PDB file of C-alpha atoms and ligand atoms in Angstrom:
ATOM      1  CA  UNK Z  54     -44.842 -31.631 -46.665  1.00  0.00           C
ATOM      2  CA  UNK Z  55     -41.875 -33.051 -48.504  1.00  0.00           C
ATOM      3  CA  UNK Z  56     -38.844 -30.335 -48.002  1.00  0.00           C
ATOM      4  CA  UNK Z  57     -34.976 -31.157 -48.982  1.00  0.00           C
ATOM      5  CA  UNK Z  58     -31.990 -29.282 -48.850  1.00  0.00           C
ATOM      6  CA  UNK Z  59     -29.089 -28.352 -50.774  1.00  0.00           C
ATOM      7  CA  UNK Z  60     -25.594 -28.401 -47.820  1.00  0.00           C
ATOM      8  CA  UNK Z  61     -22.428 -27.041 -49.892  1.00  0.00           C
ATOM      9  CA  UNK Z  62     -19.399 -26.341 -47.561  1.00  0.00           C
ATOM     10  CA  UNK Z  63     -18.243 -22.808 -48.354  1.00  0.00           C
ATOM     11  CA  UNK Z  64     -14.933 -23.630 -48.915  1.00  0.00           C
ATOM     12  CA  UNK Z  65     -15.037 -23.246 -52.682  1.00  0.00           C
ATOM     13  CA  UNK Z  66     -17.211 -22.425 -55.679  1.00  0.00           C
ATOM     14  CA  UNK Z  67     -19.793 -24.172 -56.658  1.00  0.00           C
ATOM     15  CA  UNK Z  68     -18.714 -26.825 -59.845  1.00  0.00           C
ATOM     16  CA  UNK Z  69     -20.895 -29.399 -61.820  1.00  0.00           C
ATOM     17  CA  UNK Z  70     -21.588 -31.829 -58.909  1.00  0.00           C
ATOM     18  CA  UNK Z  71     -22.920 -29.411 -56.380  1.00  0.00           C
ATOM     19  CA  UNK Z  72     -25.183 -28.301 -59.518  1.00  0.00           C
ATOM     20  CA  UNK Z  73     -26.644 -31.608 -59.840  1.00  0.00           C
ATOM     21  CA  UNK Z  74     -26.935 -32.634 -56.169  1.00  0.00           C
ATOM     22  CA  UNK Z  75     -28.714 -28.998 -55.835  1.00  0.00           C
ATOM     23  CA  UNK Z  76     -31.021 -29.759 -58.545  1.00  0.00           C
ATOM     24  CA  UNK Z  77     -31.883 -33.333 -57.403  1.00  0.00           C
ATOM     25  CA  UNK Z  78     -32.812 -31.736 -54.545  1.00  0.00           C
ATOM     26  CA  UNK Z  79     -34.930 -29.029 -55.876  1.00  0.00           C
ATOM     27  CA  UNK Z  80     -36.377 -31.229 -58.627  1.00  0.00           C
ATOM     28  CA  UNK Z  81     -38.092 -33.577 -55.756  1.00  0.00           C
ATOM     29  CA  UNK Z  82     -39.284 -31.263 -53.820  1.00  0.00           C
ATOM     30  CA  UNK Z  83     -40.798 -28.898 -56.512  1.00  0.00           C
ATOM     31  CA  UNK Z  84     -42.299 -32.340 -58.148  1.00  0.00           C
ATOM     32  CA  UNK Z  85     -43.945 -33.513 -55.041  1.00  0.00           C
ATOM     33  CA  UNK Z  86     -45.250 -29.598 -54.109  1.00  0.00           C
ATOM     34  CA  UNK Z  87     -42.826 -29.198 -51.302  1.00  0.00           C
ATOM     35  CA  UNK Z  88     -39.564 -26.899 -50.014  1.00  0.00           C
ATOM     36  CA  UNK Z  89     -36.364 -26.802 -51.187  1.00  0.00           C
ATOM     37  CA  UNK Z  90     -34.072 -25.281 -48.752  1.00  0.00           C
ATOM     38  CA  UNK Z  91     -30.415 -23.879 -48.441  1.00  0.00           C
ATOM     39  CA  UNK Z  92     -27.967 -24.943 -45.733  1.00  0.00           C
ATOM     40  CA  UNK Z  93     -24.455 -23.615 -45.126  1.00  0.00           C
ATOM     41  CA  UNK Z  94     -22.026 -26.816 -43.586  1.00  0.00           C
ATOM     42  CA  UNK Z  95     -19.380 -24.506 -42.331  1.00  0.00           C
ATOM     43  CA  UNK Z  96     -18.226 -25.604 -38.997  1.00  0.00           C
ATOM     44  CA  UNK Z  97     -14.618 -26.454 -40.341  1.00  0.00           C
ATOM     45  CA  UNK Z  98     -13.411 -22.389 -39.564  1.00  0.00           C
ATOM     46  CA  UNK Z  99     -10.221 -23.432 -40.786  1.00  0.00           C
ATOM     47  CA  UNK Z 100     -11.236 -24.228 -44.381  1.00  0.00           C
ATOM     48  CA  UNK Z 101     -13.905 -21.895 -44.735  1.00  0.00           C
ATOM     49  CA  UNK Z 102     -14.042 -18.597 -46.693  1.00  0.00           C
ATOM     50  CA  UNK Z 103     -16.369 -15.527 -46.011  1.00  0.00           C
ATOM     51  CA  UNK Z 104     -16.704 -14.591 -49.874  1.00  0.00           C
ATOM     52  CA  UNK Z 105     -17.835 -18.259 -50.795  1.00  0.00           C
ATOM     53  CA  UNK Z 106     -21.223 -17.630 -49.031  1.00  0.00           C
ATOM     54  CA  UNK Z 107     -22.371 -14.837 -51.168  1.00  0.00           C
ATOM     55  CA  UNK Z 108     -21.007 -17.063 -54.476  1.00  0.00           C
ATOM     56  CA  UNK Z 109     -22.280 -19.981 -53.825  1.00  0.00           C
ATOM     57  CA  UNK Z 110     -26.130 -18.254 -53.443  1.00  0.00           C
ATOM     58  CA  UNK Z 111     -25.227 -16.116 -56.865  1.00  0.00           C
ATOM     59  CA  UNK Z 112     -24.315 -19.511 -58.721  1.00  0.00           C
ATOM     60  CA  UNK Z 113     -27.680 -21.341 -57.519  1.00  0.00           C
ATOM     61  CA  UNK Z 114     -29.821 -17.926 -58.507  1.00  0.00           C
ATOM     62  CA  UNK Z 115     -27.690 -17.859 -61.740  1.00  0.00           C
ATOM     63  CA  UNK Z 116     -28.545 -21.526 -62.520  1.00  0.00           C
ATOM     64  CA  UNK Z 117     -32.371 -21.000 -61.405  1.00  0.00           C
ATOM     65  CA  UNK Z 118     -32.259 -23.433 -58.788  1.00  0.00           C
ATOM     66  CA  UNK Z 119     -34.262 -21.377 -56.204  1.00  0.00           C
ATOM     67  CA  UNK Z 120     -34.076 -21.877 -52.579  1.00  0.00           C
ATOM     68  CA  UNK Z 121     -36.881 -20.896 -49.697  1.00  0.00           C
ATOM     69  CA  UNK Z 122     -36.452 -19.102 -46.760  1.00  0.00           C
ATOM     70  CA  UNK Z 123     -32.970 -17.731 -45.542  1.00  0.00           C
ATOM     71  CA  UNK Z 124     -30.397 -20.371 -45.326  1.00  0.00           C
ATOM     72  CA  UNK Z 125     -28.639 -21.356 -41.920  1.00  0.00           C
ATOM     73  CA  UNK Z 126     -25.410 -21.799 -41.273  1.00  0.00           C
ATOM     74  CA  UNK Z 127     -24.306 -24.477 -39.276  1.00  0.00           C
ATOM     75  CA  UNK Z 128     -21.401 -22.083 -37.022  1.00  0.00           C
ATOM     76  CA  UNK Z 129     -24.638 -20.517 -35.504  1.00  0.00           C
ATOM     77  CA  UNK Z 130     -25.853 -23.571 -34.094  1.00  0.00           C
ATOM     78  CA  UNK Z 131     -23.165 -24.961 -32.226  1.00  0.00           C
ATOM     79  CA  UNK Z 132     -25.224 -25.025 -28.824  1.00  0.00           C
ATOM     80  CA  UNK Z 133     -27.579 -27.446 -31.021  1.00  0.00           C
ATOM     81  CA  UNK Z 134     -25.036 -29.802 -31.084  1.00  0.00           C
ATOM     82  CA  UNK Z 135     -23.739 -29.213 -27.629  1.00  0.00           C
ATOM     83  CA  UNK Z 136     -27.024 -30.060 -26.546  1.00  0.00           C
ATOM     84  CA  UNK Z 137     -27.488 -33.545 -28.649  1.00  0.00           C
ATOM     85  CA  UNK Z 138     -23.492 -34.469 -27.302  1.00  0.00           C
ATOM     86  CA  UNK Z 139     -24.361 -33.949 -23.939  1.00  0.00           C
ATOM     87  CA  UNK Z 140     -27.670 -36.450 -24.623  1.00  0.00           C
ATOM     88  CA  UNK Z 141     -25.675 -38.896 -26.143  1.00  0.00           C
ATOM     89  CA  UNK Z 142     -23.309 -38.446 -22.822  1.00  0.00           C
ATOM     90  CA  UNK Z 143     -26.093 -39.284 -20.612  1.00  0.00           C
ATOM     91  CA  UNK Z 144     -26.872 -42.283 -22.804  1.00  0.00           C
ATOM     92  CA  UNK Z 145     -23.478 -43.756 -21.744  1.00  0.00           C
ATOM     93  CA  UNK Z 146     -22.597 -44.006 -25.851  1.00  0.00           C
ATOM     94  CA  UNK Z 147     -19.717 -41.646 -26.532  1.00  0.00           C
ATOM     95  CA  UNK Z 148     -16.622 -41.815 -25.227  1.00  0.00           C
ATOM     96  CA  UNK Z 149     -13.490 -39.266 -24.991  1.00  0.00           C
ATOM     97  CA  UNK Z 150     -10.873 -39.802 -27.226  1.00  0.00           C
ATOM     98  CA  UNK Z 151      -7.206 -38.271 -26.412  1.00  0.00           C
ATOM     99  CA  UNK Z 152      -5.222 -39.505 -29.554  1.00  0.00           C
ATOM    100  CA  UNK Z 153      -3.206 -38.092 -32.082  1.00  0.00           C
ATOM    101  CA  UNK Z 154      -3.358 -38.873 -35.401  1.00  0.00           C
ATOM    102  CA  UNK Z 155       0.206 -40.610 -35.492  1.00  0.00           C
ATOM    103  CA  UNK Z 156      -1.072 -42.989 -31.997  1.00  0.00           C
ATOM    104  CA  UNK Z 157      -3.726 -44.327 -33.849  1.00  0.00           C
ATOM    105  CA  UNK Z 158      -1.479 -45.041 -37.155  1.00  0.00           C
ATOM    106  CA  UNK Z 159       0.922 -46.918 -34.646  1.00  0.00           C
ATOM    107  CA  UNK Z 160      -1.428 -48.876 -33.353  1.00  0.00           C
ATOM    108  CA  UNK Z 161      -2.954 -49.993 -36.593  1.00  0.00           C
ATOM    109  CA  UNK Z 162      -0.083 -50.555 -37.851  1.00  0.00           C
ATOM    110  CA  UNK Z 163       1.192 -53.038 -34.759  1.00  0.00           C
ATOM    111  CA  UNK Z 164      -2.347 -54.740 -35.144  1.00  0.00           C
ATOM    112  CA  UNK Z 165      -2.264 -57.934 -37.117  1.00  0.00           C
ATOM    113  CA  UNK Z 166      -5.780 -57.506 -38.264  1.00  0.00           C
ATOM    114  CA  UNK Z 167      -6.673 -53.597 -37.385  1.00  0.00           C
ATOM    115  CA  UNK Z 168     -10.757 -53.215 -38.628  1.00  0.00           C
ATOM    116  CA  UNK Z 169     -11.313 -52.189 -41.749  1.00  0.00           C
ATOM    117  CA  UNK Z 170     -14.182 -49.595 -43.113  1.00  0.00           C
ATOM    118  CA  UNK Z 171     -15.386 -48.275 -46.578  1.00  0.00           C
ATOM    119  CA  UNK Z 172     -12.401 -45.383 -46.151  1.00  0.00           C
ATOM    120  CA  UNK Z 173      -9.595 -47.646 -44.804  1.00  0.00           C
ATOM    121  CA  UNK Z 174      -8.747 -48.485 -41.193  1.00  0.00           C
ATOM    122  CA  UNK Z 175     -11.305 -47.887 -38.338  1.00  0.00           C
ATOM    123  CA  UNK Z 176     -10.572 -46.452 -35.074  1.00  0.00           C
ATOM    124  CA  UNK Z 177      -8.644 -49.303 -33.166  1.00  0.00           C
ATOM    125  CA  UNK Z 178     -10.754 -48.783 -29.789  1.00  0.00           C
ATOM    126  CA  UNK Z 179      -7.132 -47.331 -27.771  1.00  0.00           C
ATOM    127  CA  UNK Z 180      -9.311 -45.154 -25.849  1.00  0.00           C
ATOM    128  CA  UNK Z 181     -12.237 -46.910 -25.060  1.00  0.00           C
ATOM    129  CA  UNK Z 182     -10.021 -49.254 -22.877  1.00  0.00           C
ATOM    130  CA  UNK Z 183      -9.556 -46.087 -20.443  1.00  0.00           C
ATOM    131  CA  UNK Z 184     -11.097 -46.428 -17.269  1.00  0.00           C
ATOM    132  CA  UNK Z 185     -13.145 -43.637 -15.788  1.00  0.00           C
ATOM    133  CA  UNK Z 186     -10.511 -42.181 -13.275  1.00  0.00           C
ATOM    134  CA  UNK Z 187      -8.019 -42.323 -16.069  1.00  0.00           C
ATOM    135  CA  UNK Z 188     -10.647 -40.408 -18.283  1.00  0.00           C
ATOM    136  CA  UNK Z 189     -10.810 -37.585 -15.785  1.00  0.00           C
ATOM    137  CA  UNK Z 190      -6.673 -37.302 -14.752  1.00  0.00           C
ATOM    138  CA  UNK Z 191      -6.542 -36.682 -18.320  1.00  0.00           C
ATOM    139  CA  UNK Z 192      -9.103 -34.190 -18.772  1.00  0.00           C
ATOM    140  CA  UNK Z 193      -8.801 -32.850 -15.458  1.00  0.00           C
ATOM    141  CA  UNK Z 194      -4.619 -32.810 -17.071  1.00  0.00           C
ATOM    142  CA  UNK Z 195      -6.083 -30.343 -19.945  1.00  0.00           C
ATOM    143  CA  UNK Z 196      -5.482 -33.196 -22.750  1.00  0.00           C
ATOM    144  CA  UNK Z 197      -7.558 -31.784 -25.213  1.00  0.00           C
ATOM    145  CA  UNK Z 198     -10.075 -34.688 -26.975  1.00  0.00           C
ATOM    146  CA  UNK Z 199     -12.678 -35.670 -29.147  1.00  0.00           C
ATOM    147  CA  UNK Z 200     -15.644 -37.642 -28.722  1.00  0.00           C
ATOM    148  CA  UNK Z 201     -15.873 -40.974 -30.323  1.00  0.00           C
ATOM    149  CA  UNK Z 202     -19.115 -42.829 -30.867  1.00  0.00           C
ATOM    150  CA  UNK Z 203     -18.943 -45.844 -29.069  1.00  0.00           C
ATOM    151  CA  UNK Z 204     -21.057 -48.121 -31.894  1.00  0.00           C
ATOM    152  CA  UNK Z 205     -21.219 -51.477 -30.067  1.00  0.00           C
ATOM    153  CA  UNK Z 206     -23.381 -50.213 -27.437  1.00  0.00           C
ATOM    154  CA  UNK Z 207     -24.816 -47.462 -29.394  1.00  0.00           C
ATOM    155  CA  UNK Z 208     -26.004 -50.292 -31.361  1.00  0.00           C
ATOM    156  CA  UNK Z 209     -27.081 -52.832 -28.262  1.00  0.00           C
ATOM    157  CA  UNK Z 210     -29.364 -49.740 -27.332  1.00  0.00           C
ATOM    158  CA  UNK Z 211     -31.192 -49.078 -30.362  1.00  0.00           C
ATOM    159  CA  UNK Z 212     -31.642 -52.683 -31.821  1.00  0.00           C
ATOM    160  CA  UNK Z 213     -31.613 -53.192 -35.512  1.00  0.00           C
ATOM    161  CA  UNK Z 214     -32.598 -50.231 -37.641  1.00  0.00           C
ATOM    162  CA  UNK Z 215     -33.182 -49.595 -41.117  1.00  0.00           C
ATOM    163  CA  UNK Z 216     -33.269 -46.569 -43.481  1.00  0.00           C
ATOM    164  CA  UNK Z 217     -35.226 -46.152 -47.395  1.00  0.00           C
ATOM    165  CA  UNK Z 218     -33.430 -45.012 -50.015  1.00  0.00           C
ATOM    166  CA  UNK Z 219     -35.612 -44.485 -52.708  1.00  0.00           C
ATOM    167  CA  UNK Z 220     -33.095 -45.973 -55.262  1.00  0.00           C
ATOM    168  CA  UNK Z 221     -32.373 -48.776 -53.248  1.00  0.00           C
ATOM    169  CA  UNK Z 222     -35.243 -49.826 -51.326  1.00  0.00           C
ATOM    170  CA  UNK Z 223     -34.745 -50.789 -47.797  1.00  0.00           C
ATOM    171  CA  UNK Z 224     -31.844 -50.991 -46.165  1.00  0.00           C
ATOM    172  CA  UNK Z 225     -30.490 -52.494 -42.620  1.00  0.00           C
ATOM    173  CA  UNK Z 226     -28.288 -50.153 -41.266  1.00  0.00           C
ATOM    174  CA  UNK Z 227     -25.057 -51.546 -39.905  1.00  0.00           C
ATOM    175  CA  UNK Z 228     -24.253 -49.209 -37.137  1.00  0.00           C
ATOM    176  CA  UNK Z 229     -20.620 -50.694 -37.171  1.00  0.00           C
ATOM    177  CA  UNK Z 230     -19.742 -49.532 -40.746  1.00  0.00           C
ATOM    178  CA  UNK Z 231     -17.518 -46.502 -39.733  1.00  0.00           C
ATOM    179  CA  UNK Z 232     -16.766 -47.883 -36.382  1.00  0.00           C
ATOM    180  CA  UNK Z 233     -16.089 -45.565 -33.407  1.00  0.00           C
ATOM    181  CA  UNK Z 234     -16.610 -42.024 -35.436  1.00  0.00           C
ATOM    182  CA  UNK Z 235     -15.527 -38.829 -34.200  1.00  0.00           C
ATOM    183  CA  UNK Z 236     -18.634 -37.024 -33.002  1.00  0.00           C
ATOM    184  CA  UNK Z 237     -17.307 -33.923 -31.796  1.00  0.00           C
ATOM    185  CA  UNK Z 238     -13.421 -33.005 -33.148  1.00  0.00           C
ATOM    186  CA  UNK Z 239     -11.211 -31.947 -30.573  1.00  0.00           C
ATOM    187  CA  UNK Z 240     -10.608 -28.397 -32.613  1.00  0.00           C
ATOM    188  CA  UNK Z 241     -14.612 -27.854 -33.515  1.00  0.00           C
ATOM    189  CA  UNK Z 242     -16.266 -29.319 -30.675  1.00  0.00           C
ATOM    190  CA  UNK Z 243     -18.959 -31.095 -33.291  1.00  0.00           C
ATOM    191  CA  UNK Z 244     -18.453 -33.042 -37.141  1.00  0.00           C
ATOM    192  CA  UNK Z 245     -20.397 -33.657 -40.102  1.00  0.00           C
ATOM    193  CA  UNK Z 246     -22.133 -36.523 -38.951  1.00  0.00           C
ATOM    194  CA  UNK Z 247     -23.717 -35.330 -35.553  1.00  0.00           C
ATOM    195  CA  UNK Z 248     -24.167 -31.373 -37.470  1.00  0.00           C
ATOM    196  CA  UNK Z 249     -26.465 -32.741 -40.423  1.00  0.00           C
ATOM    197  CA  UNK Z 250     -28.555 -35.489 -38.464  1.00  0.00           C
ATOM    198  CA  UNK Z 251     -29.645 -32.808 -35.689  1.00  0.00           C
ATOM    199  CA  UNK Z 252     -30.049 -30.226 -39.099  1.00  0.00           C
ATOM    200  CA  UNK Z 253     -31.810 -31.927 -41.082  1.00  0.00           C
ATOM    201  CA  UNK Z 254     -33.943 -32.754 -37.962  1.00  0.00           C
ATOM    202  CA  UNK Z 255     -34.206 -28.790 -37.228  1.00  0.00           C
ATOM    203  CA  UNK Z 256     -35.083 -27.925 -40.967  1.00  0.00           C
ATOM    204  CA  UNK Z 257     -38.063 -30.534 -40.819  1.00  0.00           C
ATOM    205  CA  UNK Z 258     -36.339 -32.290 -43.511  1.00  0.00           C
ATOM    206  CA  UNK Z 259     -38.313 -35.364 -45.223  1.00  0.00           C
ATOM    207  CA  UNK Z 260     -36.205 -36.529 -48.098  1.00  0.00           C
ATOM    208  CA  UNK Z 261     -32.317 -36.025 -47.696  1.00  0.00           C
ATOM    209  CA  UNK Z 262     -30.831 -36.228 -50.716  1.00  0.00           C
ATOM    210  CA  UNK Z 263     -26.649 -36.889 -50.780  1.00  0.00           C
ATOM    211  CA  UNK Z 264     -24.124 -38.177 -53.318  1.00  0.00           C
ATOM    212  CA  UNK Z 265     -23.679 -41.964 -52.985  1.00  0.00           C
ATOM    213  CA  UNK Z 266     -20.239 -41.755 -51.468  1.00  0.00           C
ATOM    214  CA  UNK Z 267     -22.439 -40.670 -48.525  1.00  0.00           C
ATOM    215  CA  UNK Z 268     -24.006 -44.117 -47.902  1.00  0.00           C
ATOM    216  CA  UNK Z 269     -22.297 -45.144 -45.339  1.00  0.00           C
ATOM    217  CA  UNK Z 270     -22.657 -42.306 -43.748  1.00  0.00           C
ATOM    218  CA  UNK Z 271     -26.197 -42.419 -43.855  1.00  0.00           C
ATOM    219  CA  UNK Z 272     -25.577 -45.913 -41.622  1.00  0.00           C
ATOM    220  CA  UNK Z 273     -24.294 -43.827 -38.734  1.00  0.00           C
ATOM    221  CA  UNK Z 274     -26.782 -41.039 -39.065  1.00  0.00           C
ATOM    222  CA  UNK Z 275     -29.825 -43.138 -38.597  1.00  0.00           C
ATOM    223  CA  UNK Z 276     -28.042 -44.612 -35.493  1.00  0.00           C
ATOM    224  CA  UNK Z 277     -28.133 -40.866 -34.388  1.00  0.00           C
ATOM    225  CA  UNK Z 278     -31.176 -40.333 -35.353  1.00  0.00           C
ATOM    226  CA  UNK Z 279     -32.957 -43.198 -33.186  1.00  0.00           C
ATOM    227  CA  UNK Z 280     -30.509 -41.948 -30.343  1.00  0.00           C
ATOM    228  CA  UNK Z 281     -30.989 -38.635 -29.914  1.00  0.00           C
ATOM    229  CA  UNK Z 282     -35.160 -39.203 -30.619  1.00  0.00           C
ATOM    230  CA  UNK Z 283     -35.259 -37.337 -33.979  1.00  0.00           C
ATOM    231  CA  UNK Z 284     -37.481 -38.080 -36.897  1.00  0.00           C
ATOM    232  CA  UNK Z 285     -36.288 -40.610 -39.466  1.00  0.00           C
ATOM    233  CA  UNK Z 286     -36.055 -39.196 -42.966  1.00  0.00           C
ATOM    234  CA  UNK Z 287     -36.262 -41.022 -46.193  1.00  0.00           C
ATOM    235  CA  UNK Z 288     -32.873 -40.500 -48.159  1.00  0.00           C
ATOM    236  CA  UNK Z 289     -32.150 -40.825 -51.962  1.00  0.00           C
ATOM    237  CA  UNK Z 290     -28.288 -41.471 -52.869  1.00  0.00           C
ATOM    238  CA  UNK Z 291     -27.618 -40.254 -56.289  1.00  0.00           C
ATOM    239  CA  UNK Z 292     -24.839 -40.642 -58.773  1.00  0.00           C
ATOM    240  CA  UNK Z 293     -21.713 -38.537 -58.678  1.00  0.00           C
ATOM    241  CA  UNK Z 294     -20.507 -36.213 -61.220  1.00  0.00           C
ATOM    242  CA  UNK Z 295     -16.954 -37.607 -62.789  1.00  0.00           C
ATOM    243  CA  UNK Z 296     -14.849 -36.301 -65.154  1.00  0.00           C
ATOM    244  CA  UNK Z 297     -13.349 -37.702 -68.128  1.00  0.00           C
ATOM    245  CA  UNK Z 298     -11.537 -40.356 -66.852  1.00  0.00           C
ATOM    246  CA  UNK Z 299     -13.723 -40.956 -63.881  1.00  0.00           C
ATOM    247  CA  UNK Z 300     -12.789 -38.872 -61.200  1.00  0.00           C
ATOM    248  CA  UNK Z 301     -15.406 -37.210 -58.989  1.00  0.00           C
ATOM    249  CA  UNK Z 302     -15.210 -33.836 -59.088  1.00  0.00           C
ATOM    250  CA  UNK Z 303     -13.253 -31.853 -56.928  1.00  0.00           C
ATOM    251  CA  UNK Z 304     -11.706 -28.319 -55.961  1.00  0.00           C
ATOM    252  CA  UNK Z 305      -8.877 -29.290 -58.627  1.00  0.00           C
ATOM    253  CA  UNK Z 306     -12.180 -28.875 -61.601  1.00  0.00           C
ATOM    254  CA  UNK Z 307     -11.621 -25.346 -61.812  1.00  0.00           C
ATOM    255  CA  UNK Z 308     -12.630 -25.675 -65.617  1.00  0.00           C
ATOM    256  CA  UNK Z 309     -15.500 -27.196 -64.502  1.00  0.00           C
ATOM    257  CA  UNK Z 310     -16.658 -24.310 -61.813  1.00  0.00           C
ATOM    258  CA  UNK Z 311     -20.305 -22.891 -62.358  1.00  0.00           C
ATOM    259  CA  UNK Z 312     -18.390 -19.284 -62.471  1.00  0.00           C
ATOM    260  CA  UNK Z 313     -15.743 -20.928 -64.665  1.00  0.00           C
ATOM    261  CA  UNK Z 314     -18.277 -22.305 -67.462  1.00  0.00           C
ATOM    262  CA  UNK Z 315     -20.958 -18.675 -67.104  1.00  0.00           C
ATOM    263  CA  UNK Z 316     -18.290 -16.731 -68.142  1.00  0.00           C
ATOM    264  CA  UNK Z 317     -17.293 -18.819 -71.503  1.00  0.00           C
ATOM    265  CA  UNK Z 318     -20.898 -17.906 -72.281  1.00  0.00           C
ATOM    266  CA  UNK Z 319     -22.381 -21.172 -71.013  1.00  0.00           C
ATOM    267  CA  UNK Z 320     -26.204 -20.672 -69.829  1.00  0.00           C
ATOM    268  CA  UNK Z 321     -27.810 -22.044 -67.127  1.00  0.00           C
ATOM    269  CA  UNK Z 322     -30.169 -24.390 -69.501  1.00  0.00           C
ATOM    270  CA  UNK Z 323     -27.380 -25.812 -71.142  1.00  0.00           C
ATOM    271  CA  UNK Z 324     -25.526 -27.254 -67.945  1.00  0.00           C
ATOM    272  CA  UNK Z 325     -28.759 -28.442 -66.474  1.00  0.00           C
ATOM    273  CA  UNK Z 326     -29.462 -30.007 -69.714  1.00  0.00           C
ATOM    274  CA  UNK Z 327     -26.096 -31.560 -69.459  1.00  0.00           C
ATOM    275  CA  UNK Z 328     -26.712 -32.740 -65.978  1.00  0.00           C
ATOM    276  CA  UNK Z 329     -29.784 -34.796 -67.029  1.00  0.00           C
ATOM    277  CA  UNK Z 330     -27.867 -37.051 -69.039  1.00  0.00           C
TER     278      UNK Z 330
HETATM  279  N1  LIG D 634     -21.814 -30.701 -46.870  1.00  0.00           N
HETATM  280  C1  LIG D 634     -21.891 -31.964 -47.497  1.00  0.00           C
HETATM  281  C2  LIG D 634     -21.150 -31.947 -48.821  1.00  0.00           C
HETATM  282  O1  LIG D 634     -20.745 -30.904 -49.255  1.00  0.00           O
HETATM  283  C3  LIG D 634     -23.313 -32.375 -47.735  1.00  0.00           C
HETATM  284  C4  LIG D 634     -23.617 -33.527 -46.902  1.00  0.00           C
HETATM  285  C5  LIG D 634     -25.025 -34.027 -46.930  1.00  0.00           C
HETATM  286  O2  LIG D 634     -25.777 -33.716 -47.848  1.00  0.00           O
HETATM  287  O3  LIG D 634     -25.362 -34.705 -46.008  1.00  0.00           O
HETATM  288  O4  LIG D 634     -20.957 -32.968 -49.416  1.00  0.00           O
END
């Protein structure tokens, strides 16, 4: 059974680009006989809003793009994603990570040749050097820290892997990309990247489709994926919505909210129909 989802972050409305990505969704799965379903990425409290929950469903109804079953939100499954840290513990592939944001600029910025990713600088590796004692003065100390992906032997365990994107065909993922990630934040206890793979695994998920600024991403999750012994979904990466001189669309697009353009007496046909092109 072929089931996507639709993830918005409630921390605003809804504008062209989540209208599209939600309707890329629906469109395969309603084409292929299958689920579309709604999923609620709010784990960052500080950002989130309790209103934009109820909006963001009213905008998807409004434009027709449907959604089965009740949605889940991500700050109820926190144990979840306990649970797949604590795996990835015993595997001996995350490590904790004490620094701040300004010890990690430092030390980039003394490197002669700090590791670069997609998004700028990787993590320089400061606290991977630690040795185990140290690890646990400092915990035992009350440091509070994140956990960082440790990718080099993440990668050593699971061998080469590869994920299909059905634009692109298939591709080797390079579990280096985005370096040591943060896999849980030290103020959250999870992150983006270990929330959606061990979602998307929960929600039976078959075709994740994501904006293309998500591709590397997608390099990391299938490293997760293989790690944690969850099922390995095939992806599609589409286009992003930009505005007139390029610019994806963000919070800033107020003009360009689904609330914003329904009540200058847009309907719901005409923005889809604008989407399509
Ligand atoms: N919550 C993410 C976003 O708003 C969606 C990520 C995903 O589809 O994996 O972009």
């Amino acid at each position: 059974m072929v089931r996507t989802r639709f993830a918005p972050s409630p921390t605003g409305r809804l504008h062209l680009g989540h209208a599209y990505a939600a309707r890329v969704a629906r469109e395969l799965a309603m084409e292929r006989g299958g689920e579309f379903l709604l999923r609620f990425e709010d784990i960052d409290s500080t950002r989130v809003r309790p209103e934009y929950f109820e909006e963001i469903e009213e905008d998807l109804a409004w434009l027709g793009l449907r959604w089965s079953g009740i949605p889940i939100r991500q700050s109820e499954r926190l144990g979840a994603y306990e649970d797949a840290l604590r795996k990835l513990q015993e595997l001996e592939v995350i490590y904790p990570c004490f620094c701040t944001r300004r010890e990690i600029e430092d030390e980039i910025s003394r490197m002669r040749e700090a590791p670069q990713g997609p998004e700028g600088p990787l993590y320089p590796g400061i606290c991977k050097r630690h040795s185990s004692s140290d690890r646990e003065e400092k915990i035992a100390g009350g440091l509070p820290f994140s956990w960082r992906l440790d990718a080099g032997k993440a990668a050593a365990l699971t061998g080469a892997l590869d994920f299909t994107d059905l634009r692109q065909g298939r591709i080797r993922a390079d579990p280096h990309l985005l370096g040591d990630v943060i896999l849980a934040r030290k103020d959250i206890g999870t992150s983006y990247h270990l929330a959606v793979v061990v979602d998307d695994a929960f929600q039976a998920i078959s075709h994740v489709t994501r904006g293309e600024d998500l591709l590397s991403s997608t390099h990391v999750h299938r490293l997760l994926q293989c790690l944690l012994e969850l099922p390995e979904p095939i992806y599609l990466h589409h286009r992003l919505i930009v505005d007139a001189s390029g610019r994806r669309l963000a919070k800033r697009h107020d003009a360009l909210s689904i609330q914003a353009m329904r009540e200058s007496g847009r309907t719901a046909d005409s923005i889809l129909a604008e989407l399509g092109h």
